Protein backbone atom coordinates (compact mmCIF):
# COMPACT_ATOMS: atom_id res chain seq x y z
CA UNK A 1 0.00 0.00 0.00
CA UNK A 2 1.01 3.61 -0.56
CA UNK A 3 1.30 6.21 2.20
CA UNK A 4 -0.26 9.65 2.54
CA UNK A 5 0.81 12.85 4.26
CA UNK A 6 -1.18 16.06 4.53
CA UNK A 7 -1.08 19.36 6.41
CA UNK A 8 -3.56 22.12 7.15
CA UNK A 9 -2.42 25.26 8.98
CA UNK A 10 -3.80 28.68 9.89
CA UNK A 11 -0.50 30.41 9.04
CA UNK A 12 2.04 29.69 6.29
CA UNK A 13 3.97 26.72 7.69
CA UNK A 14 6.68 24.44 6.37
CA UNK A 15 6.37 20.66 6.55
CA UNK A 16 10.11 19.95 6.70
CA UNK A 17 9.98 18.06 10.02
CA UNK A 18 7.13 15.72 9.08
CA UNK A 19 8.44 15.22 5.57
CA UNK A 20 11.91 14.35 6.88
CA UNK A 21 10.38 11.28 8.55
CA UNK A 22 7.88 10.55 5.79
CA UNK A 23 10.47 10.33 3.00
CA UNK A 24 12.25 7.46 4.80
CA UNK A 25 9.14 5.32 4.27
CA UNK A 26 9.80 5.48 0.53
CA UNK A 27 12.38 2.71 0.36
CA UNK A 28 14.01 3.14 3.77
CA UNK A 29 11.82 2.21 6.73
CA UNK A 30 9.02 1.23 4.31
CA UNK A 31 8.72 -0.69 1.02
CA UNK A 32 7.20 2.13 -1.02
CA UNK A 33 9.90 2.52 -3.68
CA UNK A 34 7.81 3.35 -6.74
CA UNK A 35 7.75 7.14 -6.70
CA UNK A 36 6.65 10.05 -4.56
CA UNK A 37 5.24 13.53 -4.87
CA UNK A 38 4.29 16.60 -2.88
CA UNK A 39 2.09 19.63 -3.56
CA UNK A 40 1.94 23.02 -1.83
CA UNK A 41 -0.76 25.68 -1.89
CA UNK A 42 0.86 29.02 -1.13
CA UNK A 43 -0.08 32.69 -1.56
CA UNK A 44 -2.83 31.93 -4.04
CA UNK A 45 -0.55 29.69 -6.12
CA UNK A 46 0.21 26.00 -6.46
CA UNK A 47 3.59 24.25 -6.50
CA UNK A 48 4.15 20.54 -7.15
CA UNK A 49 7.09 18.13 -7.22
CA UNK A 50 6.87 14.52 -8.44
CA UNK A 51 9.56 11.89 -8.88
CA UNK A 52 9.18 8.23 -9.99
CA UNK A 53 12.23 7.23 -7.93
CA UNK A 54 12.30 6.20 -4.22
CA UNK A 55 11.99 9.22 -1.95
CA UNK A 56 14.70 7.97 0.44
CA UNK A 57 17.26 8.30 -2.40
CA UNK A 58 15.75 11.30 -4.18
CA UNK A 59 17.74 14.56 -4.39
CA UNK A 60 14.41 16.35 -4.91
CA UNK A 61 13.08 14.87 -1.65
CA UNK A 62 16.19 16.05 0.18
CA UNK A 63 15.63 19.52 -1.28
CA UNK A 64 12.05 19.56 0.06
CA UNK A 65 13.13 18.40 3.52
CA UNK A 66 15.73 21.20 3.68
CA UNK A 67 13.78 23.95 1.90
CA UNK A 68 11.14 25.54 4.19
CA UNK A 69 8.31 26.16 1.71
CA UNK A 70 5.59 27.95 3.67
CA UNK A 71 2.08 26.74 2.91
CA UNK A 72 -1.44 26.53 4.35
CA UNK A 73 -2.17 23.17 2.69
CA UNK A 74 0.20 20.34 1.72
CA UNK A 75 -0.48 16.91 0.20
CA UNK A 76 2.23 14.27 -0.24
CA UNK A 77 2.27 10.63 -1.35
CA UNK A 78 4.78 7.79 -1.60
CA UNK A 79 3.87 4.96 -3.94
CA UNK A 80 3.98 1.19 -3.89
CA UNK A 81 2.78 0.33 -7.39
CA UNK A 82 -0.21 -2.00 -7.77
CA UNK A 83 -1.89 -0.77 -10.96
CA UNK A 84 0.18 0.96 -13.64
CA UNK A 85 3.95 0.92 -14.17
CA UNK A 86 6.57 2.91 -12.32
CA UNK A 87 6.72 6.16 -14.27
CA UNK A 88 6.11 9.85 -13.81
CA UNK A 89 2.59 9.80 -15.27
CA UNK A 90 1.49 7.31 -12.58
CA UNK A 91 3.04 9.25 -9.70
CA UNK A 92 0.78 11.05 -7.21
CA UNK A 93 -0.47 13.61 -6.43
CA UNK A 94 -2.65 14.23 -9.47
CA UNK A 95 -4.01 17.68 -10.34
CA UNK A 96 -6.98 18.98 -12.35
CA UNK A 97 -8.62 22.40 -12.64
CA UNK A 98 -12.19 23.07 -11.48
CA UNK A 99 -13.80 26.51 -10.97
CA UNK A 100 -10.44 28.14 -11.70
CA UNK A 101 -8.74 26.29 -8.84
CA UNK A 102 -6.13 23.51 -8.96
CA UNK A 103 -7.57 20.42 -7.25
CA UNK A 104 -4.91 18.10 -5.89
CA UNK A 105 -5.54 14.44 -5.02
CA UNK A 106 -3.62 11.46 -3.65
CA UNK A 107 -4.97 7.95 -3.00
CA UNK A 108 -3.83 5.01 -0.92
CA UNK A 109 -5.40 1.65 -1.76
CA UNK A 110 -6.51 -0.54 -4.61
CA UNK A 111 -9.89 -0.68 -6.36
CA UNK A 112 -11.74 -3.40 -8.26
CA UNK A 113 -13.90 -2.63 -11.27
CA UNK A 114 -12.61 0.93 -11.48
CA UNK A 115 -12.58 0.79 -15.29
CA UNK A 116 -16.40 0.88 -15.27
CA UNK A 117 -16.53 4.29 -13.57
CA UNK A 118 -17.83 6.58 -16.35
CA UNK A 119 -15.67 9.61 -17.14
CA UNK A 120 -17.06 12.96 -18.25
CA UNK A 121 -14.99 16.15 -17.99
CA UNK A 122 -11.61 14.63 -17.13
CA UNK A 123 -9.37 11.99 -18.69
CA UNK A 124 -6.44 10.15 -17.03
CA UNK A 125 -2.91 10.77 -18.28
CA UNK A 126 -1.47 7.63 -16.67
CA UNK A 127 -2.76 4.09 -16.19
CA UNK A 128 -3.67 3.86 -12.51
CA UNK A 129 -6.93 3.10 -10.77
CA UNK A 130 -6.17 6.09 -8.55
CA UNK A 131 -6.11 8.68 -11.33
CA UNK A 132 -9.17 7.16 -13.02
CA UNK A 133 -11.07 7.40 -9.71
CA UNK A 134 -9.95 11.03 -9.33
CA UNK A 135 -11.16 11.94 -12.83
CA UNK A 136 -14.50 10.26 -12.09
CA UNK A 137 -14.80 11.87 -8.65
CA UNK A 138 -14.05 15.40 -9.84
CA UNK A 139 -16.28 14.95 -12.87
CA UNK A 140 -19.20 13.93 -10.66
CA UNK A 141 -18.66 16.97 -8.43
CA UNK A 142 -18.46 19.28 -11.44
CA UNK A 143 -21.64 17.79 -12.92
CA UNK A 144 -23.56 18.32 -9.67
CA UNK A 145 -21.97 21.73 -9.04
CA UNK A 146 -21.23 23.57 -12.31
CA UNK A 147 -20.39 26.59 -10.14
CA UNK A 148 -18.98 26.68 -6.60
CA UNK A 149 -21.91 26.10 -4.22
CA UNK A 150 -22.96 29.00 -2.02
CA UNK A 151 -23.14 26.61 0.93
CA UNK A 152 -20.05 24.35 0.89
CA UNK A 153 -21.78 21.78 3.09
CA UNK A 154 -23.72 20.53 0.06
CA UNK A 155 -20.43 19.81 -1.72
CA UNK A 156 -18.98 18.11 1.36
CA UNK A 157 -21.99 15.81 1.69
CA UNK A 158 -21.79 14.92 -2.00
CA UNK A 159 -18.05 14.23 -1.71
CA UNK A 160 -18.68 11.90 1.21
CA UNK A 161 -21.27 9.95 -0.79
CA UNK A 162 -18.87 9.60 -3.71
CA UNK A 163 -16.05 8.46 -1.44
CA UNK A 164 -18.36 5.89 0.10
CA UNK A 165 -19.13 4.56 -3.37
CA UNK A 166 -15.42 4.24 -4.12
CA UNK A 167 -14.86 2.50 -0.78
CA UNK A 168 -17.31 -0.09 -2.02
CA UNK A 169 -14.81 -0.95 -4.78
CA UNK A 170 -11.93 -1.67 -2.39
CA UNK A 171 -9.49 0.34 -0.28
CA UNK A 172 -9.88 4.08 -0.77
CA UNK A 173 -7.96 6.37 1.57
CA UNK A 174 -7.86 9.91 0.17
CA UNK A 175 -6.34 13.34 0.59
CA UNK A 176 -7.71 16.09 -1.67
CA UNK A 177 -7.72 19.88 -1.69
CA UNK A 178 -8.71 22.91 -3.72
CA UNK A 179 -6.38 25.15 -1.74
CA UNK A 180 -9.22 26.35 0.49
CA UNK A 181 -10.17 23.11 2.24
CA UNK A 182 -8.24 19.90 2.77
CA UNK A 183 -10.31 16.70 2.67
CA UNK A 184 -9.20 13.46 4.31
CA UNK A 185 -11.27 10.31 3.81
CA UNK A 186 -10.53 7.05 5.60
CA UNK A 187 -11.28 3.64 4.16
CA UNK A 188 -8.88 1.64 6.32
CA UNK A 189 -6.10 3.74 7.79
CA UNK A 190 -5.45 7.46 8.45
CA UNK A 191 -4.36 9.29 11.59
CA UNK A 192 -4.06 12.96 12.49
CA UNK A 193 -2.70 15.31 15.12
CA UNK A 194 -3.38 18.99 15.80
CA UNK A 195 -0.61 21.03 17.37
CA UNK A 196 -1.42 24.31 19.14
CA UNK A 197 -0.15 26.27 22.14
CA UNK A 198 1.36 25.25 24.43
CA UNK A 199 3.65 23.62 21.86
CA UNK A 200 6.02 20.87 22.92
CA UNK A 201 8.72 18.58 21.61
CA UNK A 202 8.18 15.91 18.95
CA UNK A 203 10.37 12.95 17.98
CA UNK A 204 10.15 11.25 14.59
CA UNK A 205 9.56 7.51 14.41
CA UNK A 206 11.38 7.00 11.09
CA UNK A 207 14.44 9.22 11.60
CA UNK A 208 16.59 10.46 14.46
CA UNK A 209 15.19 13.96 14.55
CA UNK A 210 13.60 15.96 17.35
CA UNK A 211 12.07 19.43 17.23
CA UNK A 212 10.75 21.77 19.89
CA UNK A 213 7.82 23.46 18.15
CA UNK A 214 7.70 26.17 20.82
CA UNK A 215 10.88 27.60 19.29
CA UNK A 216 9.30 27.94 15.83
CA UNK A 217 5.70 28.99 16.49
CA UNK A 218 3.54 31.68 18.05
CA UNK A 219 0.72 31.18 20.53
CA UNK A 220 -1.83 31.68 17.73
CA UNK A 221 -0.54 28.96 15.40
CA UNK A 222 -2.63 25.87 14.68
CA UNK A 223 -1.12 23.11 12.53
CA UNK A 224 -2.69 19.72 11.79
CA UNK A 225 -0.90 16.81 10.15
CA UNK A 226 -2.61 13.77 8.60
CA UNK A 227 -0.71 10.58 7.76
CA UNK A 228 -1.33 6.93 7.00
CA UNK A 229 0.59 6.05 10.16
CA UNK A 230 1.66 8.41 12.98
CA UNK A 231 4.99 10.07 12.22
CA UNK A 232 6.06 10.65 15.83
CA UNK A 233 6.21 8.25 18.75
CA UNK A 234 5.87 10.68 21.66
CA UNK A 235 2.59 12.37 20.68
CA UNK A 236 -1.05 11.29 20.83
CA UNK A 237 -2.36 10.84 17.29
CA UNK A 238 -6.07 10.26 16.64
CA UNK A 239 -7.06 7.55 14.17
CA UNK A 240 -9.92 8.08 11.76
CA UNK A 241 -12.60 5.45 11.44
CA UNK A 242 -13.60 3.69 8.18
CA UNK A 243 -16.09 5.74 6.19
CA UNK A 244 -15.15 9.03 7.87
CA UNK A 245 -14.56 12.27 5.94
CA UNK A 246 -12.91 15.22 7.67
CA UNK A 247 -12.98 18.72 6.18
CA UNK A 248 -10.00 20.83 7.30
CA UNK A 249 -9.34 24.56 7.09
CA UNK A 250 -6.76 26.66 8.94
CA UNK A 251 -5.67 23.60 10.90
CA UNK A 252 -9.12 22.88 12.32
CA UNK A 253 -11.80 20.31 11.50
CA UNK A 254 -14.69 22.24 9.97
CA UNK A 255 -16.95 19.26 9.31
CA UNK A 256 -17.06 15.53 9.95
CA UNK A 257 -19.09 12.93 8.07
CA UNK A 258 -19.27 9.26 8.99
CA UNK A 259 -20.56 6.14 7.31
CA UNK A 260 -24.27 5.42 7.68
CA UNK A 261 -24.72 2.05 9.37
CA UNK A 262 -27.63 0.16 7.74
mmCIF file of C-alpha atoms in Angstrom:
data_model
loop_
_atom_site.group_PDB
_atom_site.id
_atom_site.type_symbol
_atom_site.label_atom_id
_atom_site.label_comp_id
_atom_site.label_asym_id
_atom_site.label_seq_id
_atom_site.Cartn_x
_atom_site.Cartn_y
_atom_site.Cartn_z
ATOM 1 C CA UNK A 1 0.000 0.000 0.000
ATOM 2 C CA UNK A 2 1.010 3.609 -0.559
ATOM 3 C CA UNK A 3 1.300 6.206 2.199
ATOM 4 C CA UNK A 4 -0.255 9.645 2.537
ATOM 5 C CA UNK A 5 0.812 12.852 4.264
ATOM 6 C CA UNK A 6 -1.184 16.064 4.532
ATOM 7 C CA UNK A 7 -1.079 19.355 6.413
ATOM 8 C CA UNK A 8 -3.562 22.120 7.154
ATOM 9 C CA UNK A 9 -2.415 25.259 8.982
ATOM 10 C CA UNK A 10 -3.797 28.678 9.890
ATOM 11 C CA UNK A 11 -0.502 30.406 9.042
ATOM 12 C CA UNK A 12 2.041 29.692 6.287
ATOM 13 C CA UNK A 13 3.967 26.718 7.695
ATOM 14 C CA UNK A 14 6.680 24.444 6.373
ATOM 15 C CA UNK A 15 6.365 20.661 6.547
ATOM 16 C CA UNK A 16 10.114 19.955 6.705
ATOM 17 C CA UNK A 17 9.978 18.063 10.022
ATOM 18 C CA UNK A 18 7.134 15.720 9.080
ATOM 19 C CA UNK A 19 8.444 15.220 5.566
ATOM 20 C CA UNK A 20 11.913 14.349 6.883
ATOM 21 C CA UNK A 21 10.380 11.285 8.546
ATOM 22 C CA UNK A 22 7.877 10.548 5.791
ATOM 23 C CA UNK A 23 10.469 10.333 3.001
ATOM 24 C CA UNK A 24 12.252 7.465 4.797
ATOM 25 C CA UNK A 25 9.145 5.319 4.272
ATOM 26 C CA UNK A 26 9.799 5.482 0.534
ATOM 27 C CA UNK A 27 12.379 2.707 0.358
ATOM 28 C CA UNK A 28 14.008 3.143 3.772
ATOM 29 C CA UNK A 29 11.817 2.214 6.729
ATOM 30 C CA UNK A 30 9.024 1.226 4.310
ATOM 31 C CA UNK A 31 8.720 -0.694 1.025
ATOM 32 C CA UNK A 32 7.202 2.130 -1.023
ATOM 33 C CA UNK A 33 9.901 2.516 -3.680
ATOM 34 C CA UNK A 34 7.806 3.353 -6.744
ATOM 35 C CA UNK A 35 7.754 7.140 -6.704
ATOM 36 C CA UNK A 36 6.649 10.046 -4.561
ATOM 37 C CA UNK A 37 5.237 13.533 -4.873
ATOM 38 C CA UNK A 38 4.286 16.601 -2.881
ATOM 39 C CA UNK A 39 2.090 19.633 -3.561
ATOM 40 C CA UNK A 40 1.935 23.018 -1.830
ATOM 41 C CA UNK A 41 -0.762 25.679 -1.888
ATOM 42 C CA UNK A 42 0.862 29.016 -1.133
ATOM 43 C CA UNK A 43 -0.082 32.686 -1.562
ATOM 44 C CA UNK A 44 -2.830 31.930 -4.038
ATOM 45 C CA UNK A 45 -0.555 29.690 -6.121
ATOM 46 C CA UNK A 46 0.206 26.001 -6.457
ATOM 47 C CA UNK A 47 3.586 24.254 -6.501
ATOM 48 C CA UNK A 48 4.150 20.536 -7.148
ATOM 49 C CA UNK A 49 7.089 18.132 -7.216
ATOM 50 C CA UNK A 50 6.866 14.521 -8.440
ATOM 51 C CA UNK A 51 9.558 11.892 -8.879
ATOM 52 C CA UNK A 52 9.180 8.231 -9.993
ATOM 53 C CA UNK A 53 12.227 7.227 -7.931
ATOM 54 C CA UNK A 54 12.299 6.201 -4.218
ATOM 55 C CA UNK A 55 11.993 9.218 -1.948
ATOM 56 C CA UNK A 56 14.701 7.973 0.440
ATOM 57 C CA UNK A 57 17.258 8.300 -2.400
ATOM 58 C CA UNK A 58 15.746 11.305 -4.179
ATOM 59 C CA UNK A 59 17.739 14.565 -4.389
ATOM 60 C CA UNK A 60 14.409 16.346 -4.906
ATOM 61 C CA UNK A 61 13.082 14.867 -1.647
ATOM 62 C CA UNK A 62 16.192 16.054 0.179
ATOM 63 C CA UNK A 63 15.629 19.520 -1.277
ATOM 64 C CA UNK A 64 12.050 19.558 0.063
ATOM 65 C CA UNK A 65 13.134 18.400 3.523
ATOM 66 C CA UNK A 66 15.732 21.200 3.679
ATOM 67 C CA UNK A 67 13.778 23.950 1.902
ATOM 68 C CA UNK A 68 11.140 25.540 4.189
ATOM 69 C CA UNK A 69 8.309 26.158 1.713
ATOM 70 C CA UNK A 70 5.593 27.954 3.666
ATOM 71 C CA UNK A 71 2.078 26.736 2.907
ATOM 72 C CA UNK A 72 -1.441 26.529 4.349
ATOM 73 C CA UNK A 73 -2.171 23.169 2.692
ATOM 74 C CA UNK A 74 0.197 20.339 1.723
ATOM 75 C CA UNK A 75 -0.481 16.911 0.196
ATOM 76 C CA UNK A 76 2.232 14.268 -0.242
ATOM 77 C CA UNK A 77 2.274 10.625 -1.353
ATOM 78 C CA UNK A 78 4.782 7.792 -1.598
ATOM 79 C CA UNK A 79 3.873 4.963 -3.939
ATOM 80 C CA UNK A 80 3.977 1.190 -3.894
ATOM 81 C CA UNK A 81 2.778 0.333 -7.393
ATOM 82 C CA UNK A 82 -0.210 -1.997 -7.771
ATOM 83 C CA UNK A 83 -1.890 -0.768 -10.955
ATOM 84 C CA UNK A 84 0.185 0.959 -13.641
ATOM 85 C CA UNK A 85 3.946 0.923 -14.173
ATOM 86 C CA UNK A 86 6.567 2.906 -12.322
ATOM 87 C CA UNK A 87 6.723 6.157 -14.271
ATOM 88 C CA UNK A 88 6.106 9.850 -13.807
ATOM 89 C CA UNK A 89 2.587 9.798 -15.274
ATOM 90 C CA UNK A 90 1.493 7.310 -12.578
ATOM 91 C CA UNK A 91 3.044 9.254 -9.695
ATOM 92 C CA UNK A 92 0.778 11.053 -7.209
ATOM 93 C CA UNK A 93 -0.471 13.612 -6.426
ATOM 94 C CA UNK A 94 -2.645 14.230 -9.467
ATOM 95 C CA UNK A 95 -4.013 17.675 -10.340
ATOM 96 C CA UNK A 96 -6.984 18.977 -12.347
ATOM 97 C CA UNK A 97 -8.625 22.401 -12.639
ATOM 98 C CA UNK A 98 -12.195 23.070 -11.483
ATOM 99 C CA UNK A 99 -13.795 26.508 -10.973
ATOM 100 C CA UNK A 100 -10.444 28.141 -11.703
ATOM 101 C CA UNK A 101 -8.740 26.288 -8.840
ATOM 102 C CA UNK A 102 -6.135 23.509 -8.957
ATOM 103 C CA UNK A 103 -7.567 20.422 -7.249
ATOM 104 C CA UNK A 104 -4.908 18.097 -5.886
ATOM 105 C CA UNK A 105 -5.536 14.438 -5.018
ATOM 106 C CA UNK A 106 -3.619 11.457 -3.653
ATOM 107 C CA UNK A 107 -4.973 7.951 -3.000
ATOM 108 C CA UNK A 108 -3.834 5.014 -0.925
ATOM 109 C CA UNK A 109 -5.403 1.651 -1.757
ATOM 110 C CA UNK A 110 -6.514 -0.541 -4.612
ATOM 111 C CA UNK A 111 -9.890 -0.676 -6.357
ATOM 112 C CA UNK A 112 -11.740 -3.395 -8.263
ATOM 113 C CA UNK A 113 -13.901 -2.633 -11.273
ATOM 114 C CA UNK A 114 -12.607 0.927 -11.481
ATOM 115 C CA UNK A 115 -12.580 0.786 -15.288
ATOM 116 C CA UNK A 116 -16.397 0.876 -15.274
ATOM 117 C CA UNK A 117 -16.527 4.288 -13.571
ATOM 118 C CA UNK A 118 -17.828 6.583 -16.350
ATOM 119 C CA UNK A 119 -15.673 9.609 -17.145
ATOM 120 C CA UNK A 120 -17.065 12.960 -18.250
ATOM 121 C CA UNK A 121 -14.994 16.146 -17.986
ATOM 122 C CA UNK A 122 -11.611 14.634 -17.126
ATOM 123 C CA UNK A 123 -9.365 11.989 -18.691
ATOM 124 C CA UNK A 124 -6.438 10.152 -17.033
ATOM 125 C CA UNK A 125 -2.908 10.767 -18.285
ATOM 126 C CA UNK A 126 -1.467 7.633 -16.674
ATOM 127 C CA UNK A 127 -2.763 4.094 -16.193
ATOM 128 C CA UNK A 128 -3.666 3.862 -12.508
ATOM 129 C CA UNK A 129 -6.934 3.102 -10.770
ATOM 130 C CA UNK A 130 -6.165 6.093 -8.545
ATOM 131 C CA UNK A 131 -6.114 8.679 -11.329
ATOM 132 C CA UNK A 132 -9.171 7.164 -13.019
ATOM 133 C CA UNK A 133 -11.067 7.403 -9.713
ATOM 134 C CA UNK A 134 -9.950 11.035 -9.331
ATOM 135 C CA UNK A 135 -11.156 11.938 -12.831
ATOM 136 C CA UNK A 136 -14.500 10.263 -12.092
ATOM 137 C CA UNK A 137 -14.804 11.871 -8.651
ATOM 138 C CA UNK A 138 -14.051 15.398 -9.835
ATOM 139 C CA UNK A 139 -16.279 14.948 -12.873
ATOM 140 C CA UNK A 140 -19.199 13.932 -10.659
ATOM 141 C CA UNK A 141 -18.656 16.969 -8.432
ATOM 142 C CA UNK A 142 -18.460 19.277 -11.445
ATOM 143 C CA UNK A 143 -21.635 17.795 -12.918
ATOM 144 C CA UNK A 144 -23.562 18.319 -9.673
ATOM 145 C CA UNK A 145 -21.974 21.729 -9.036
ATOM 146 C CA UNK A 146 -21.231 23.572 -12.314
ATOM 147 C CA UNK A 147 -20.391 26.588 -10.140
ATOM 148 C CA UNK A 148 -18.980 26.677 -6.604
ATOM 149 C CA UNK A 149 -21.905 26.104 -4.217
ATOM 150 C CA UNK A 150 -22.959 28.996 -2.022
ATOM 151 C CA UNK A 151 -23.143 26.606 0.935
ATOM 152 C CA UNK A 152 -20.051 24.352 0.888
ATOM 153 C CA UNK A 153 -21.781 21.780 3.093
ATOM 154 C CA UNK A 154 -23.722 20.533 0.057
ATOM 155 C CA UNK A 155 -20.432 19.812 -1.716
ATOM 156 C CA UNK A 156 -18.983 18.110 1.357
ATOM 157 C CA UNK A 157 -21.989 15.813 1.688
ATOM 158 C CA UNK A 158 -21.793 14.921 -1.995
ATOM 159 C CA UNK A 159 -18.052 14.235 -1.709
ATOM 160 C CA UNK A 160 -18.682 11.896 1.211
ATOM 161 C CA UNK A 161 -21.274 9.945 -0.790
ATOM 162 C CA UNK A 162 -18.874 9.601 -3.710
ATOM 163 C CA UNK A 163 -16.050 8.458 -1.444
ATOM 164 C CA UNK A 164 -18.359 5.886 0.102
ATOM 165 C CA UNK A 165 -19.134 4.564 -3.371
ATOM 166 C CA UNK A 166 -15.416 4.239 -4.121
ATOM 167 C CA UNK A 167 -14.860 2.502 -0.782
ATOM 168 C CA UNK A 168 -17.313 -0.093 -2.023
ATOM 169 C CA UNK A 169 -14.808 -0.948 -4.779
ATOM 170 C CA UNK A 170 -11.929 -1.665 -2.389
ATOM 171 C CA UNK A 171 -9.488 0.336 -0.285
ATOM 172 C CA UNK A 172 -9.882 4.081 -0.773
ATOM 173 C CA UNK A 173 -7.960 6.373 1.568
ATOM 174 C CA UNK A 174 -7.860 9.909 0.173
ATOM 175 C CA UNK A 175 -6.337 13.339 0.590
ATOM 176 C CA UNK A 176 -7.713 16.086 -1.669
ATOM 177 C CA UNK A 177 -7.715 19.877 -1.691
ATOM 178 C CA UNK A 178 -8.713 22.910 -3.723
ATOM 179 C CA UNK A 179 -6.380 25.150 -1.737
ATOM 180 C CA UNK A 180 -9.220 26.345 0.494
ATOM 181 C CA UNK A 181 -10.166 23.109 2.236
ATOM 182 C CA UNK A 182 -8.242 19.898 2.774
ATOM 183 C CA UNK A 183 -10.308 16.696 2.668
ATOM 184 C CA UNK A 184 -9.200 13.460 4.312
ATOM 185 C CA UNK A 185 -11.270 10.315 3.813
ATOM 186 C CA UNK A 186 -10.527 7.046 5.602
ATOM 187 C CA UNK A 187 -11.278 3.639 4.159
ATOM 188 C CA UNK A 188 -8.879 1.637 6.324
ATOM 189 C CA UNK A 189 -6.097 3.741 7.792
ATOM 190 C CA UNK A 190 -5.455 7.459 8.446
ATOM 191 C CA UNK A 191 -4.357 9.286 11.593
ATOM 192 C CA UNK A 192 -4.064 12.957 12.487
ATOM 193 C CA UNK A 193 -2.696 15.307 15.121
ATOM 194 C CA UNK A 194 -3.382 18.992 15.799
ATOM 195 C CA UNK A 195 -0.609 21.035 17.366
ATOM 196 C CA UNK A 196 -1.421 24.306 19.139
ATOM 197 C CA UNK A 197 -0.152 26.270 22.135
ATOM 198 C CA UNK A 198 1.359 25.247 24.430
ATOM 199 C CA UNK A 199 3.654 23.621 21.857
ATOM 200 C CA UNK A 200 6.016 20.870 22.918
ATOM 201 C CA UNK A 201 8.718 18.578 21.612
ATOM 202 C CA UNK A 202 8.183 15.913 18.951
ATOM 203 C CA UNK A 203 10.367 12.955 17.979
ATOM 204 C CA UNK A 204 10.146 11.252 14.593
ATOM 205 C CA UNK A 205 9.562 7.509 14.407
ATOM 206 C CA UNK A 206 11.376 6.999 11.088
ATOM 207 C CA UNK A 207 14.444 9.220 11.597
ATOM 208 C CA UNK A 208 16.592 10.457 14.460
ATOM 209 C CA UNK A 209 15.186 13.958 14.549
ATOM 210 C CA UNK A 210 13.597 15.964 17.349
ATOM 211 C CA UNK A 211 12.067 19.430 17.227
ATOM 212 C CA UNK A 212 10.754 21.767 19.893
ATOM 213 C CA UNK A 213 7.823 23.459 18.151
ATOM 214 C CA UNK A 214 7.697 26.171 20.819
ATOM 215 C CA UNK A 215 10.883 27.604 19.285
ATOM 216 C CA UNK A 216 9.301 27.944 15.829
ATOM 217 C CA UNK A 217 5.695 28.986 16.489
ATOM 218 C CA UNK A 218 3.537 31.678 18.055
ATOM 219 C CA UNK A 219 0.718 31.181 20.530
ATOM 220 C CA UNK A 220 -1.831 31.684 17.734
ATOM 221 C CA UNK A 221 -0.538 28.955 15.402
ATOM 222 C CA UNK A 222 -2.632 25.871 14.678
ATOM 223 C CA UNK A 223 -1.123 23.107 12.526
ATOM 224 C CA UNK A 224 -2.693 19.718 11.785
ATOM 225 C CA UNK A 225 -0.899 16.806 10.146
ATOM 226 C CA UNK A 226 -2.611 13.771 8.600
ATOM 227 C CA UNK A 227 -0.711 10.581 7.765
ATOM 228 C CA UNK A 228 -1.331 6.934 6.996
ATOM 229 C CA UNK A 229 0.587 6.047 10.160
ATOM 230 C CA UNK A 230 1.664 8.411 12.975
ATOM 231 C CA UNK A 231 4.993 10.069 12.217
ATOM 232 C CA UNK A 232 6.058 10.653 15.827
ATOM 233 C CA UNK A 233 6.210 8.247 18.751
ATOM 234 C CA UNK A 234 5.868 10.680 21.662
ATOM 235 C CA UNK A 235 2.592 12.374 20.676
ATOM 236 C CA UNK A 236 -1.051 11.291 20.829
ATOM 237 C CA UNK A 237 -2.364 10.844 17.285
ATOM 238 C CA UNK A 238 -6.072 10.264 16.636
ATOM 239 C CA UNK A 239 -7.065 7.552 14.174
ATOM 240 C CA UNK A 240 -9.921 8.084 11.763
ATOM 241 C CA UNK A 241 -12.604 5.448 11.441
ATOM 242 C CA UNK A 242 -13.603 3.687 8.182
ATOM 243 C CA UNK A 243 -16.091 5.736 6.187
ATOM 244 C CA UNK A 244 -15.147 9.029 7.867
ATOM 245 C CA UNK A 245 -14.562 12.267 5.937
ATOM 246 C CA UNK A 246 -12.910 15.225 7.669
ATOM 247 C CA UNK A 247 -12.979 18.717 6.177
ATOM 248 C CA UNK A 248 -9.999 20.825 7.298
ATOM 249 C CA UNK A 249 -9.341 24.556 7.088
ATOM 250 C CA UNK A 250 -6.764 26.656 8.940
ATOM 251 C CA UNK A 251 -5.666 23.599 10.903
ATOM 252 C CA UNK A 252 -9.116 22.884 12.320
ATOM 253 C CA UNK A 253 -11.798 20.309 11.501
ATOM 254 C CA UNK A 254 -14.692 22.244 9.969
ATOM 255 C CA UNK A 255 -16.953 19.256 9.306
ATOM 256 C CA UNK A 256 -17.061 15.527 9.949
ATOM 257 C CA UNK A 257 -19.093 12.927 8.066
ATOM 258 C CA UNK A 258 -19.266 9.262 8.990
ATOM 259 C CA UNK A 259 -20.559 6.144 7.307
ATOM 260 C CA UNK A 260 -24.273 5.419 7.679
ATOM 261 C CA UNK A 261 -24.721 2.049 9.373
ATOM 262 C CA UNK A 262 -27.628 0.162 7.737
#
